[in-house]
Amino acid sequence: MSMMMRLIRTSLSLMLCLLIATTALAQSDNGPVIDTEGHPLEAGKDYYITPAITDVGGRATIVDNGTCPLFVGQENSDAEKGIAVFFTPFAKEDDVVRVNRDLQVQFSAATLCLQGTGWTLTERDGESGRRLIVAGGTGSYFRIGETQTKGVYNIGWCPTDVCPLCKFDCGTVGALQQNGNIFLALDGNALPVVFEKA
Ligand SMILES: *[C@@H]1O[C@H](CO)[C@@H](O)[C@H](O)[C@H]1NC(C)=O
């Protein structure tokens, strides 16, 4: 083989290696979110959002604070069933739910408020200074982020797939206790969660 041929071959295989490496990197960055049984979360299927730690309230549910719209919150006790949600990725081609990709979250339920059950971020609450989430409205884009522990996640809001050039005051979902209810809200401690197939 001529020197030239060898050079071309080496640089071609090098390029291929680089290509594979970057593709693998992109995929591992946005790997599938895994449920408690180790299966990737499927778009449109029902899952319970359950705290990964004890004594911080129960599963995600719809909280009725006396008026419409209803709020996204947690059951007061982990003995309660909660209400399952399903995820709709912003990337229409994604049939599994991937980490750090924008998606809509919707309760798999109907309510008397007749406003839909998509999770929608609200303005800062005057009392707590935190942004609460209502079940209803147009539906915001949230995302699921990894924690240090495999299979344990945080839910965040930072819709940069929807608007790559926007500057967001990004936040992570945590619990807010108020009036005997547990609301989910940004701008506080993050709540680590797992996803259980419903
Ligand atoms: C829930 O209702 C109570 C009592 O009406 C009110 O003080 C509180 O601000 C409400 N919380 C939210 C998040 O709307």
GROMACS .gro file of C-alpha atoms and ligand atoms in nm:
model
  212
    1MET     CA    1   0.000   0.000   0.000
    2SER     CA    2   0.129   0.344  -0.083
    3MET     CA    3   0.200   0.592   0.192
    4MET     CA    4  -0.079   0.813   0.061
    5MET     CA    5  -0.334   0.531   0.072
    6ARG     CA    6  -0.232   0.443   0.426
    7LEU     CA    7  -0.264   0.804   0.531
    8ILE     CA    8  -0.610   0.832   0.381
    9ARG     CA    9  -0.718   0.508   0.544
   10THR     CA   10  -0.591   0.617   0.885
   11SER     CA   11  -0.758   0.954   0.867
   12LEU     CA   12  -1.083   0.796   0.746
   13SER     CA   13  -1.094   0.553   1.038
   14LEU     CA   14  -1.003   0.836   1.273
   15MET     CA   15  -1.293   1.040   1.140
   16LEU     CA   16  -1.526   0.745   1.181
   17CYS     CA   17  -1.411   0.698   1.541
   18LEU     CA   18  -1.475   1.064   1.612
   19LEU     CA   19  -1.818   1.043   1.454
   20ILE     CA   20  -1.913   0.739   1.661
   21ALA     CA   21  -1.775   0.903   1.975
   22THR     CA   22  -1.974   1.224   1.928
   23THR     CA   23  -2.293   1.035   1.843
   24ALA     CA   24  -2.250   0.820   2.155
   25LEU     CA   25  -2.191   1.134   2.359
   26ALA     CA   26  -2.504   1.302   2.227
   27GLN     CA   27  -2.705   0.990   2.304
   28SER     CA   28  -2.566   0.947   2.656
   29ASP     CA   29  -2.639   1.315   2.725
   30ASN     CA   30  -3.002   1.255   2.646
   31GLY     CA   31  -3.034   0.891   2.744
   32PRO     CA   32  -3.377   0.753   2.829
   33VAL     CA   33  -3.532   0.820   3.167
   34ILE     CA   34  -3.567   0.487   3.348
   35ASP     CA   35  -3.866   0.376   3.558
   36THR     CA   36  -3.842   0.185   3.887
   37GLU     CA   37  -3.830  -0.145   3.695
   38GLY     CA   38  -3.537  -0.030   3.482
   39HIS     CA   39  -3.741   0.026   3.163
   40PRO     CA   40  -3.727   0.347   2.957
   41LEU     CA   41  -4.024   0.579   3.011
   42GLU     CA   42  -4.254   0.565   2.710
   43ALA     CA   43  -4.419   0.879   2.575
   44GLY     CA   44  -4.796   0.880   2.633
   45LYS     CA   45  -4.792   0.599   2.893
   46ASP     CA   46  -4.904   0.651   3.253
   47TYR     CA   47  -4.656   0.680   3.540
   48TYR     CA   48  -4.676   0.779   3.904
   49ILE     CA   49  -4.428   1.040   4.019
   50THR     CA   50  -4.313   0.921   4.361
   51PRO     CA   51  -4.067   1.092   4.599
   52ALA     CA   52  -3.738   0.901   4.618
   53ILE     CA   53  -3.709   0.985   4.987
   54THR     CA   54  -3.954   0.924   5.272
   55ASP     CA   55  -4.136   1.172   5.498
   56VAL     CA   56  -4.169   1.442   5.231
   57GLY     CA   57  -4.526   1.363   5.127
   58GLY     CA   58  -4.664   1.118   4.877
   59ARG     CA   59  -4.703   1.083   4.503
   60ALA     CA   60  -4.783   1.367   4.267
   61THR     CA   61  -5.152   1.447   4.255
   62ILE     CA   62  -5.403   1.722   4.182
   63VAL     CA   63  -5.444   1.955   4.482
   64ASP     CA   64  -5.774   2.136   4.529
   65ASN     CA   65  -5.712   2.458   4.722
   66GLY     CA   66  -6.075   2.563   4.699
   67THR     CA   67  -6.069   2.742   4.362
   68CYS     CA   68  -5.999   2.673   3.996
   69PRO     CA   69  -5.747   2.617   3.853
   70LEU     CA   70  -5.637   2.320   4.058
   71PHE     CA   71  -5.272   2.285   4.157
   72VAL     CA   72  -5.003   2.027   4.097
   73GLY     CA   73  -4.896   1.892   4.434
   74GLN     CA   74  -4.833   1.583   4.637
   75GLU     CA   75  -5.047   1.352   4.847
   76ASN     CA   76  -5.001   1.425   5.217
   77SER     CA   77  -4.918   1.061   5.286
   78ASP     CA   78  -4.725   0.799   5.092
   79ALA     CA   79  -5.009   0.554   5.160
   80GLU     CA   80  -5.221   0.734   4.900
   81LYS     CA   81  -5.231   0.638   4.536
   82GLY     CA   82  -5.170   0.972   4.367
   83ILE     CA   83  -5.269   1.046   4.007
   84ALA     CA   84  -5.064   0.914   3.717
   85VAL     CA   85  -4.917   1.146   3.455
   86PHE     CA   86  -4.809   1.099   3.096
   87PHE     CA   87  -4.533   1.278   2.908
   88THR     CA   88  -4.538   1.434   2.562
   89PRO     CA   89  -4.186   1.511   2.433
   90PHE     CA   90  -4.136   1.837   2.243
   91ALA     CA   91  -3.931   1.635   1.992
   92LYS     CA   92  -4.221   1.461   1.820
   93GLU     CA   93  -3.993   1.179   1.698
   94ASP     CA   94  -3.906   1.075   2.056
   95ASP     CA   95  -4.115   0.776   2.159
   96VAL     CA   96  -3.918   0.739   2.481
   97VAL     CA   97  -3.874   1.013   2.739
   98ARG     CA   98  -3.514   1.142   2.743
   99VAL     CA   99  -3.325   1.330   3.013
  100ASN     CA  100  -3.284   1.704   2.969
  101ARG     CA  101  -3.529   1.728   2.681
  102ASP     CA  102  -3.839   1.945   2.691
  103LEU     CA  103  -4.167   1.768   2.747
  104GLN     CA  104  -4.520   1.837   2.862
  105VAL     CA  105  -4.663   1.665   3.167
  106GLN     CA  106  -5.031   1.591   3.197
  107PHE     CA  107  -5.237   1.417   3.463
  108SER     CA  108  -5.421   1.116   3.333
  109ALA     CA  109  -5.749   1.243   3.477
  110ALA     CA  110  -6.035   1.484   3.420
  111THR     CA  111  -6.139   1.749   3.673
  112LEU     CA  112  -6.446   1.957   3.746
  113CYS     CA  113  -6.251   2.270   3.655
  114LEU     CA  114  -6.269   2.165   3.288
  115GLN     CA  115  -5.939   2.334   3.209
  116GLY     CA  116  -5.735   2.033   3.109
  117THR     CA  117  -5.472   1.881   3.334
  118GLY     CA  118  -5.147   1.985   3.167
  119TRP     CA  119  -4.885   2.118   3.409
  120THR     CA  120  -4.856   2.494   3.362
  121LEU     CA  121  -4.609   2.717   3.540
  122THR     CA  122  -4.757   3.024   3.710
  123GLU     CA  123  -4.619   3.364   3.806
  124ARG     CA  124  -4.446   3.397   4.142
  125ASP     CA  125  -4.682   3.347   4.436
  126GLY     CA  126  -4.707   3.667   4.644
  127GLU     CA  127  -4.694   3.479   4.971
  128SER     CA  128  -4.403   3.241   4.911
  129GLY     CA  129  -4.224   3.412   4.621
  130ARG     CA  130  -4.223   3.076   4.443
  131ARG     CA  131  -4.361   2.973   4.106
  132LEU     CA  132  -4.636   2.721   4.154
  133ILE     CA  133  -4.768   2.481   3.893
  134VAL     CA  134  -5.135   2.454   3.805
  135ALA     CA  135  -5.310   2.157   3.646
  136GLY     CA  136  -5.474   2.328   3.349
  137GLY     CA  137  -5.401   2.596   3.097
  138THR     CA  138  -5.179   2.578   2.792
  139GLY     CA  139  -4.919   2.343   2.940
  140SER     CA  140  -4.554   2.439   3.001
  141TYR     CA  141  -4.249   2.246   2.890
  142PHE     CA  142  -4.066   2.080   3.177
  143ARG     CA  143  -3.768   1.844   3.163
  144ILE     CA  144  -3.637   1.554   3.365
  145GLY     CA  145  -3.281   1.576   3.495
  146GLU     CA  146  -3.057   1.309   3.644
  147THR     CA  147  -2.936   1.313   4.005
  148GLN     CA  148  -2.628   1.143   4.155
  149THR     CA  149  -2.838   0.829   4.202
  150LYS     CA  150  -2.928   0.611   3.904
  151GLY     CA  151  -3.303   0.600   3.843
  152VAL     CA  152  -3.364   0.905   4.065
  153TYR     CA  153  -3.450   1.232   3.893
  154ASN     CA  154  -3.547   1.595   3.936
  155ILE     CA  155  -3.812   1.769   3.734
  156GLY     CA  156  -3.702   2.107   3.608
  157TRP     CA  157  -3.821   2.393   3.394
  158CYS     CA  158  -3.581   2.538   3.137
  159PRO     CA  159  -3.741   2.506   2.792
  160THR     CA  160  -3.434   2.558   2.576
  161ASP     CA  161  -3.544   2.298   2.317
  162VAL     CA  162  -3.856   2.509   2.261
  163CYS     CA  163  -3.659   2.835   2.252
  164PRO     CA  164  -3.280   2.784   2.221
  165LEU     CA  165  -3.199   3.156   2.223
  166CYS     CA  166  -3.427   3.254   2.512
  167LYS     CA  167  -3.287   3.333   2.855
  168PHE     CA  168  -3.494   3.159   3.119
  169ASP     CA  169  -3.500   3.190   3.495
  170CYS     CA  170  -3.468   2.812   3.508
  171GLY     CA  171  -3.579   2.618   3.813
  172THR     CA  172  -3.624   2.278   3.970
  173VAL     CA  173  -3.948   2.140   4.111
  174GLY     CA  174  -3.974   2.094   4.486
  175ALA     CA  175  -4.240   2.084   4.756
  176LEU     CA  176  -4.410   2.380   4.919
  177GLN     CA  177  -4.623   2.317   5.228
  178GLN     CA  178  -4.906   2.562   5.276
  179ASN     CA  179  -5.251   2.543   5.441
  180GLY     CA  180  -5.218   2.169   5.499
  181ASN     CA  181  -5.150   2.106   5.130
  182ILE     CA  182  -4.827   2.016   4.954
  183PHE     CA  183  -4.783   2.210   4.631
  184LEU     CA  184  -4.512   2.154   4.372
  185ALA     CA  185  -4.322   2.473   4.293
  186LEU     CA  186  -3.992   2.601   4.157
  187ASP     CA  187  -3.744   2.814   4.352
  188GLY     CA  188  -3.695   2.597   4.661
  189ASN     CA  189  -3.538   2.266   4.753
  190ALA     CA  190  -3.544   2.011   4.470
  191LEU     CA  191  -3.758   1.702   4.520
  192PRO     CA  192  -3.586   1.378   4.407
  193VAL     CA  193  -3.839   1.149   4.237
  194VAL     CA  194  -3.875   0.809   4.074
  195PHE     CA  195  -4.124   0.704   3.807
  196GLU     CA  196  -4.347   0.402   3.867
  197LYS     CA  197  -4.539   0.252   3.576
  198ALA     CA  198  -4.912   0.284   3.647
  199LIG     C1  199  -5.489   2.827   4.923
  199LIG     O1  200  -5.600   2.875   4.992
  199LIG     C2  201  -5.569   2.956   5.105
  199LIG     C3  202  -5.697   2.986   5.178
  199LIG     O2  203  -5.792   3.042   5.090
  199LIG     C4  204  -5.495   3.080   5.060
  199LIG     O3  205  -5.458   3.158   5.171
  199LIG     C5  206  -5.369   3.037   4.984
  199LIG     O4  207  -5.304   3.150   4.932
  199LIG     C6  208  -5.406   2.942   4.873
  199LIG     N1  209  -5.283   2.891   4.813
  199LIG     C7  210  -5.259   2.902   4.683
  199LIG     C8  211  -5.130   2.844   4.638
  199LIG     O5  212  -5.336   2.955   4.605
   0.00000   0.00000   0.00000
